[in-house]
mmCIF file of C-alpha atoms in Angstrom:
data_model
loop_
_atom_site.group_PDB
_atom_site.id
_atom_site.type_symbol
_atom_site.label_atom_id
_atom_site.label_comp_id
_atom_site.label_asym_id
_atom_site.label_seq_id
_atom_site.Cartn_x
_atom_site.Cartn_y
_atom_site.Cartn_z
ATOM 1 C CA UNK A 12 1.577 -19.056 29.970
ATOM 2 C CA UNK A 13 3.078 -20.652 27.003
ATOM 3 C CA UNK A 14 1.919 -23.023 25.140
ATOM 4 C CA UNK A 15 3.449 -25.656 22.288
ATOM 5 C CA UNK A 16 2.422 -25.968 18.506
ATOM 6 C CA UNK A 17 1.525 -22.686 18.735
ATOM 7 C CA UNK A 18 1.000 -21.219 14.821
ATOM 8 C CA UNK A 19 0.252 -17.570 14.008
ATOM 9 C CA UNK A 20 0.115 -16.586 10.228
ATOM 10 C CA UNK A 21 1.453 -12.901 9.168
ATOM 11 C CA UNK A 22 0.326 -10.515 6.638
ATOM 12 C CA UNK A 23 3.299 -8.310 6.405
ATOM 13 C CA UNK A 24 2.253 -6.081 3.380
ATOM 14 C CA UNK A 25 -1.735 -6.924 4.295
ATOM 15 C CA UNK A 26 -3.560 -7.242 1.031
ATOM 16 C CA UNK A 27 -1.230 -5.516 -1.029
ATOM 17 C CA UNK A 28 0.412 -7.665 -3.665
ATOM 18 C CA UNK A 29 1.725 -7.332 -7.981
ATOM 19 C CA UNK A 30 -0.970 -9.572 -9.605
ATOM 20 C CA UNK A 31 -4.724 -8.833 -9.948
ATOM 21 C CA UNK A 32 -5.897 -12.873 -10.053
ATOM 22 C CA UNK A 33 -9.684 -12.559 -10.950
ATOM 23 C CA UNK A 34 -10.622 -15.091 -8.249
ATOM 24 C CA UNK A 35 -8.577 -13.498 -5.110
ATOM 25 C CA UNK A 36 -11.119 -12.682 -1.488
ATOM 26 C CA UNK A 37 -8.041 -11.036 0.353
ATOM 27 C CA UNK A 38 -7.530 -8.429 -2.343
ATOM 28 C CA UNK A 39 -9.951 -5.960 -1.906
ATOM 29 C CA UNK A 40 -9.994 -5.866 1.426
ATOM 30 C CA UNK A 41 -7.529 -2.803 1.224
ATOM 31 C CA UNK A 42 -10.542 -1.115 0.723
ATOM 32 C CA UNK A 43 -11.201 -1.521 4.444
ATOM 33 C CA UNK A 44 -7.785 0.216 6.120
ATOM 34 C CA UNK A 45 -7.476 3.568 2.463
ATOM 35 C CA UNK A 46 -5.609 5.052 5.402
ATOM 36 C CA UNK A 47 -2.910 2.193 4.911
ATOM 37 C CA UNK A 48 -2.522 2.598 0.937
ATOM 38 C CA UNK A 49 -0.219 4.963 1.532
ATOM 39 C CA UNK A 50 1.720 3.274 4.798
ATOM 40 C CA UNK A 51 1.617 -0.511 4.307
ATOM 41 C CA UNK A 52 4.322 -2.074 5.169
ATOM 42 C CA UNK A 53 4.796 -3.118 9.078
ATOM 43 C CA UNK A 54 6.890 -1.287 11.415
ATOM 44 C CA UNK A 55 10.142 -2.442 11.797
ATOM 45 C CA UNK A 56 8.325 -2.143 15.911
ATOM 46 C CA UNK A 57 5.401 -3.765 15.152
ATOM 47 C CA UNK A 58 7.601 -6.319 13.290
ATOM 48 C CA UNK A 59 10.490 -7.165 16.437
ATOM 49 C CA UNK A 60 7.847 -6.820 18.735
ATOM 50 C CA UNK A 61 5.761 -10.005 17.104
ATOM 51 C CA UNK A 62 8.972 -11.599 16.582
ATOM 52 C CA UNK A 63 10.119 -11.977 20.514
ATOM 53 C CA UNK A 64 6.028 -11.905 21.844
ATOM 54 C CA UNK A 65 5.740 -14.661 18.681
ATOM 55 C CA UNK A 66 8.538 -16.733 20.397
ATOM 56 C CA UNK A 67 8.077 -16.014 24.602
ATOM 57 C CA UNK A 68 4.443 -17.383 23.308
ATOM 58 C CA UNK A 69 6.209 -20.719 22.971
ATOM 59 C CA UNK A 70 6.531 -23.809 25.807
ATOM 60 C CA UNK A 71 8.450 -26.113 22.888
ATOM 61 C CA UNK A 72 11.826 -26.100 21.238
ATOM 62 C CA UNK A 73 10.705 -26.209 17.845
ATOM 63 C CA UNK A 74 9.424 -21.998 16.854
ATOM 64 C CA UNK A 75 6.615 -21.777 13.793
ATOM 65 C CA UNK A 76 6.678 -18.618 11.681
ATOM 66 C CA UNK A 77 4.339 -18.531 8.036
ATOM 67 C CA UNK A 78 5.072 -15.292 6.139
ATOM 68 C CA UNK A 79 2.172 -14.481 3.408
ATOM 69 C CA UNK A 80 0.131 -12.116 2.007
ATOM 70 C CA UNK A 81 -0.993 -10.232 -0.142
ATOM 71 C CA UNK A 82 2.189 -10.590 -1.364
ATOM 72 C CA UNK A 83 5.198 -11.017 1.355
ATOM 73 C CA UNK A 84 8.101 -10.918 -1.625
ATOM 74 C CA UNK A 85 6.633 -7.487 -1.627
ATOM 75 C CA UNK A 86 8.335 -6.649 1.980
ATOM 76 C CA UNK A 87 12.232 -6.793 0.480
ATOM 77 C CA UNK A 88 14.948 -8.964 1.460
ATOM 78 C CA UNK A 89 16.693 -6.987 4.271
ATOM 79 C CA UNK A 90 12.732 -7.166 5.110
ATOM 80 C CA UNK A 91 13.404 -10.737 5.720
ATOM 81 C CA UNK A 92 16.996 -10.836 6.664
ATOM 82 C CA UNK A 93 16.116 -8.091 9.402
ATOM 83 C CA UNK A 94 13.480 -11.501 10.181
ATOM 84 C CA UNK A 95 16.106 -13.547 10.995
ATOM 85 C CA UNK A 96 18.763 -11.270 12.610
ATOM 86 C CA UNK A 97 15.852 -11.185 15.241
ATOM 87 C CA UNK A 98 14.935 -14.537 15.315
ATOM 88 C CA UNK A 99 18.652 -15.120 15.998
ATOM 89 C CA UNK A 100 17.969 -12.419 18.996
ATOM 90 C CA UNK A 101 15.116 -13.556 20.948
ATOM 91 C CA UNK A 102 15.423 -17.267 20.233
ATOM 92 C CA UNK A 103 17.620 -18.860 22.769
ATOM 93 C CA UNK A 104 18.716 -21.718 20.895
ATOM 94 C CA UNK A 105 15.605 -23.169 20.247
ATOM 95 C CA UNK A 106 14.594 -24.334 16.007
ATOM 96 C CA UNK A 107 13.116 -21.593 14.248
ATOM 97 C CA UNK A 108 11.205 -22.485 10.693
ATOM 98 C CA UNK A 109 9.702 -19.989 8.328
ATOM 99 C CA UNK A 110 7.659 -20.571 5.563
ATOM 100 C CA UNK A 111 6.482 -17.978 2.827
ATOM 101 C CA UNK A 112 3.458 -18.204 0.008
ATOM 102 C CA UNK A 113 4.615 -16.173 -3.126
ATOM 103 C CA UNK A 114 3.582 -16.394 -6.777
ATOM 104 C CA UNK A 115 6.623 -16.457 -7.228
ATOM 105 C CA UNK A 116 6.694 -13.375 -9.656
ATOM 106 C CA UNK A 117 9.596 -11.404 -7.828
ATOM 107 C CA UNK A 118 11.706 -14.250 -6.752
ATOM 108 C CA UNK A 119 14.522 -14.450 -8.280
ATOM 109 C CA UNK A 120 18.853 -15.716 -7.360
ATOM 110 C CA UNK A 121 18.681 -13.398 -4.719
ATOM 111 C CA UNK A 122 15.297 -14.812 -3.294
ATOM 112 C CA UNK A 123 16.342 -18.382 -4.069
ATOM 113 C CA UNK A 124 19.617 -18.383 -2.138
ATOM 114 C CA UNK A 125 18.131 -16.382 1.067
ATOM 115 C CA UNK A 126 15.689 -19.575 0.881
ATOM 116 C CA UNK A 127 17.869 -21.886 0.467
ATOM 117 C CA UNK A 128 20.611 -20.532 3.066
ATOM 118 C CA UNK A 129 17.912 -19.777 5.824
ATOM 119 C CA UNK A 130 16.084 -22.825 5.478
ATOM 120 C CA UNK A 131 12.677 -21.966 3.816
ATOM 121 C CA UNK A 132 9.896 -23.941 3.323
ATOM 122 C CA UNK A 133 8.487 -21.478 0.028
ATOM 123 C CA UNK A 134 4.712 -22.718 -1.315
ATOM 124 C CA UNK A 135 4.640 -21.759 -4.987
ATOM 125 C CA UNK A 136 1.160 -20.655 -5.885
ATOM 126 C CA UNK A 137 0.272 -22.005 -10.109
ATOM 127 C CA UNK A 138 -2.656 -23.635 -11.499
ATOM 128 C CA UNK A 139 -1.297 -26.317 -14.253
ATOM 129 C CA UNK A 140 -0.084 -24.917 -17.136
ATOM 130 C CA UNK A 141 -0.403 -21.429 -18.402
ATOM 131 C CA UNK A 142 -3.653 -22.277 -19.845
ATOM 132 C CA UNK A 143 -4.935 -22.584 -16.847
ATOM 133 C CA UNK A 144 -2.512 -20.712 -14.866
ATOM 134 C CA UNK A 145 -3.515 -17.767 -16.574
ATOM 135 C CA UNK A 146 -6.883 -17.650 -17.207
ATOM 136 C CA UNK A 147 -7.662 -15.497 -13.514
ATOM 137 C CA UNK A 148 -3.347 -15.075 -12.582
ATOM 138 C CA UNK A 149 -2.967 -11.828 -14.376
ATOM 139 C CA UNK A 150 -0.655 -9.587 -13.912
ATOM 140 C CA UNK A 151 -1.827 -5.594 -13.596
ATOM 141 C CA UNK A 152 -1.351 -4.961 -17.209
ATOM 142 C CA UNK A 153 -4.206 -8.826 -17.749
ATOM 143 C CA UNK A 154 -1.081 -11.211 -18.789
ATOM 144 C CA UNK A 155 -0.538 -13.798 -18.116
ATOM 145 C CA UNK A 156 1.696 -15.011 -15.523
ATOM 146 C CA UNK A 157 2.940 -19.016 -16.057
ATOM 147 C CA UNK A 158 6.291 -18.563 -17.531
ATOM 148 C CA UNK A 159 7.286 -15.936 -14.820
ATOM 149 C CA UNK A 160 6.169 -18.590 -11.875
ATOM 150 C CA UNK A 161 7.774 -21.654 -13.690
ATOM 151 C CA UNK A 162 10.812 -19.541 -14.200
ATOM 152 C CA UNK A 163 9.795 -19.112 -9.943
ATOM 153 C CA UNK A 164 10.640 -22.728 -9.699
ATOM 154 C CA UNK A 165 13.525 -22.837 -11.774
ATOM 155 C CA UNK A 166 15.711 -20.877 -9.898
ATOM 156 C CA UNK A 167 13.945 -22.530 -6.505
ATOM 157 C CA UNK A 168 14.898 -26.543 -8.147
ATOM 158 C CA UNK A 169 18.419 -24.407 -8.394
ATOM 159 C CA UNK A 170 19.246 -23.293 -5.725
ATOM 160 C CA UNK A 171 17.771 -26.484 -3.670
ATOM 161 C CA UNK A 172 15.087 -24.705 -1.749
ATOM 162 C CA UNK A 173 12.088 -26.804 -0.669
ATOM 163 C CA UNK A 174 9.532 -25.970 -1.491
ATOM 164 C CA UNK A 175 5.976 -27.129 -2.710
ATOM 165 C CA UNK A 176 2.896 -25.546 -5.435
ATOM 166 C CA UNK A 177 -0.753 -24.625 -4.239
ATOM 167 C CA UNK A 178 -3.130 -24.994 -6.937
ATOM 168 C CA UNK A 179 -6.576 -22.972 -6.353
ATOM 169 C CA UNK A 180 -8.323 -25.519 -8.325
ATOM 170 C CA UNK A 181 -11.807 -23.956 -9.541
ATOM 171 C CA UNK A 182 -14.083 -23.656 -13.079
ATOM 172 C CA UNK A 183 -10.975 -23.195 -14.894
ATOM 173 C CA UNK A 184 -9.111 -26.113 -14.034
ATOM 174 C CA UNK A 185 -11.496 -28.613 -12.176
ATOM 175 C CA UNK A 186 -12.532 -30.319 -15.750
ATOM 176 C CA UNK A 187 -8.692 -31.018 -16.343
ATOM 177 C CA UNK A 188 -7.981 -32.937 -13.081
ATOM 178 C CA UNK A 189 -4.902 -34.784 -15.088
ATOM 179 C CA UNK A 190 -3.702 -32.168 -16.912
ATOM 180 C CA UNK A 191 -2.573 -30.029 -13.765
ATOM 181 C CA UNK A 192 -1.319 -33.004 -12.621
ATOM 182 C CA UNK A 193 1.028 -34.248 -15.048
ATOM 183 C CA UNK A 194 1.862 -31.041 -15.330
ATOM 184 C CA UNK A 195 3.060 -30.784 -11.973
ATOM 185 C CA UNK A 196 4.461 -33.404 -11.788
ATOM 186 C CA UNK A 197 6.755 -32.876 -15.144
ATOM 187 C CA UNK A 198 7.263 -29.215 -13.180
ATOM 188 C CA UNK A 199 9.062 -31.110 -10.884
ATOM 189 C CA UNK A 200 6.540 -30.501 -7.628
ATOM 190 C CA UNK A 201 6.980 -33.627 -5.148
ATOM 191 C CA UNK A 202 4.284 -31.088 -3.023
ATOM 192 C CA UNK A 203 1.589 -30.739 -3.945
ATOM 193 C CA UNK A 204 -1.849 -28.689 -2.738
ATOM 194 C CA UNK A 205 -4.729 -28.232 -3.066
ATOM 195 C CA UNK A 206 -7.795 -25.621 -1.996
ATOM 196 C CA UNK A 207 -11.124 -25.365 -3.582
ATOM 197 C CA UNK A 208 -12.608 -22.799 -5.010
ATOM 198 C CA UNK A 209 -15.548 -21.612 -2.711
ATOM 199 C CA UNK A 210 -16.357 -17.464 -3.347
ATOM 200 C CA UNK A 211 -19.688 -15.618 -2.522
ATOM 201 C CA UNK A 212 -19.978 -12.183 -4.588
ATOM 202 C CA UNK A 213 -22.036 -9.104 -2.442
ATOM 203 C CA UNK A 214 -25.107 -8.705 -4.090
ATOM 204 C CA UNK A 215 -25.786 -5.262 -2.118
ATOM 205 C CA UNK A 216 -24.568 -2.150 -4.204
ATOM 206 C CA UNK A 217 -23.771 -0.162 -1.634
ATOM 207 C CA UNK A 218 -20.787 -3.006 -0.148
ATOM 208 C CA UNK A 219 -18.177 -1.694 0.371
ATOM 209 C CA UNK A 220 -16.176 -5.205 -1.086
ATOM 210 C CA UNK A 221 -17.683 -8.501 -3.311
ATOM 211 C CA UNK A 222 -16.459 -11.570 -1.931
ATOM 212 C CA UNK A 223 -18.350 -11.450 1.054
ATOM 213 C CA UNK A 224 -18.172 -13.701 3.518
ATOM 214 C CA UNK A 225 -21.024 -16.526 4.495
ATOM 215 C CA UNK A 226 -22.573 -14.780 6.831
ATOM 216 C CA UNK A 227 -24.268 -12.869 4.328
ATOM 217 C CA UNK A 228 -27.270 -13.005 3.410
ATOM 218 C CA UNK A 229 -27.924 -10.332 -0.332
ATOM 219 C CA UNK A 230 -24.955 -12.689 -2.190
ATOM 220 C CA UNK A 231 -24.752 -15.587 -4.762
ATOM 221 C CA UNK A 232 -22.041 -18.507 -5.738
ATOM 222 C CA UNK A 233 -19.141 -16.410 -7.552
ATOM 223 C CA UNK A 234 -19.568 -17.864 -11.229
ATOM 224 C CA UNK A 235 -15.916 -19.477 -10.658
ATOM 225 C CA UNK A 236 -16.903 -21.296 -7.867
ATOM 226 C CA UNK A 237 -16.403 -25.436 -8.131
ATOM 227 C CA UNK A 238 -19.579 -27.961 -6.295
ATOM 228 C CA UNK A 239 -17.897 -30.195 -3.067
ATOM 229 C CA UNK A 240 -19.246 -32.847 -6.015
ATOM 230 C CA UNK A 241 -16.684 -30.880 -8.403
ATOM 231 C CA UNK A 242 -13.891 -30.821 -6.705
ATOM 232 C CA UNK A 243 -14.392 -34.157 -5.419
ATOM 233 C CA UNK A 244 -13.812 -36.066 -8.724
ATOM 234 C CA UNK A 245 -11.410 -33.325 -9.096
ATOM 235 C CA UNK A 246 -9.619 -36.228 -6.250
ATOM 236 C CA UNK A 247 -10.404 -38.671 -7.122
#
């Protein structure tokens, strides 16, 4: 049965990422599927089935795809060119849109041109100025990623790519609302999203995961968590 406006978020590379954010709840999920560590990419067969079935399930004239991770650009440009080709194959003339959330590390001019040509809406993760962003958003060597993200934003703007910014609000930046907001405006972000950082850490030494779901009783709040009142003050 076809439905109108069904929104599905695909993670074609699973939890695989090229940076190592301290607060990331998803990165450690790869420990749940050790057999996928050497075969983490969505296969072409699965991709084609997903696109065909998602389009067929929609009753309206517009179909939305959202791509996330991990880091979806690690799939490479050929993967997303294949995405576009399959959407053209099965789209039957309907309007198809794509949104992609990225940390920006791999976004070079070639990526930016592709996003512009195919009208991708890009979400760029950035937690404010360098002193705040680099507190938790680190590369695999433990170094800050801010400079690379700002460079990615500049490329998106240069190629006239529609983008928004996504800022995680945690203990590192919740007390610096004006600094975060003014930085994002000065950097060129005109569509700004905030997400409060609320995570729980397992107190069970036998747990496979460090960050656990709300239903787990053997847990405590992560040190970077922000209470609701503090997040409210940040937004005010």
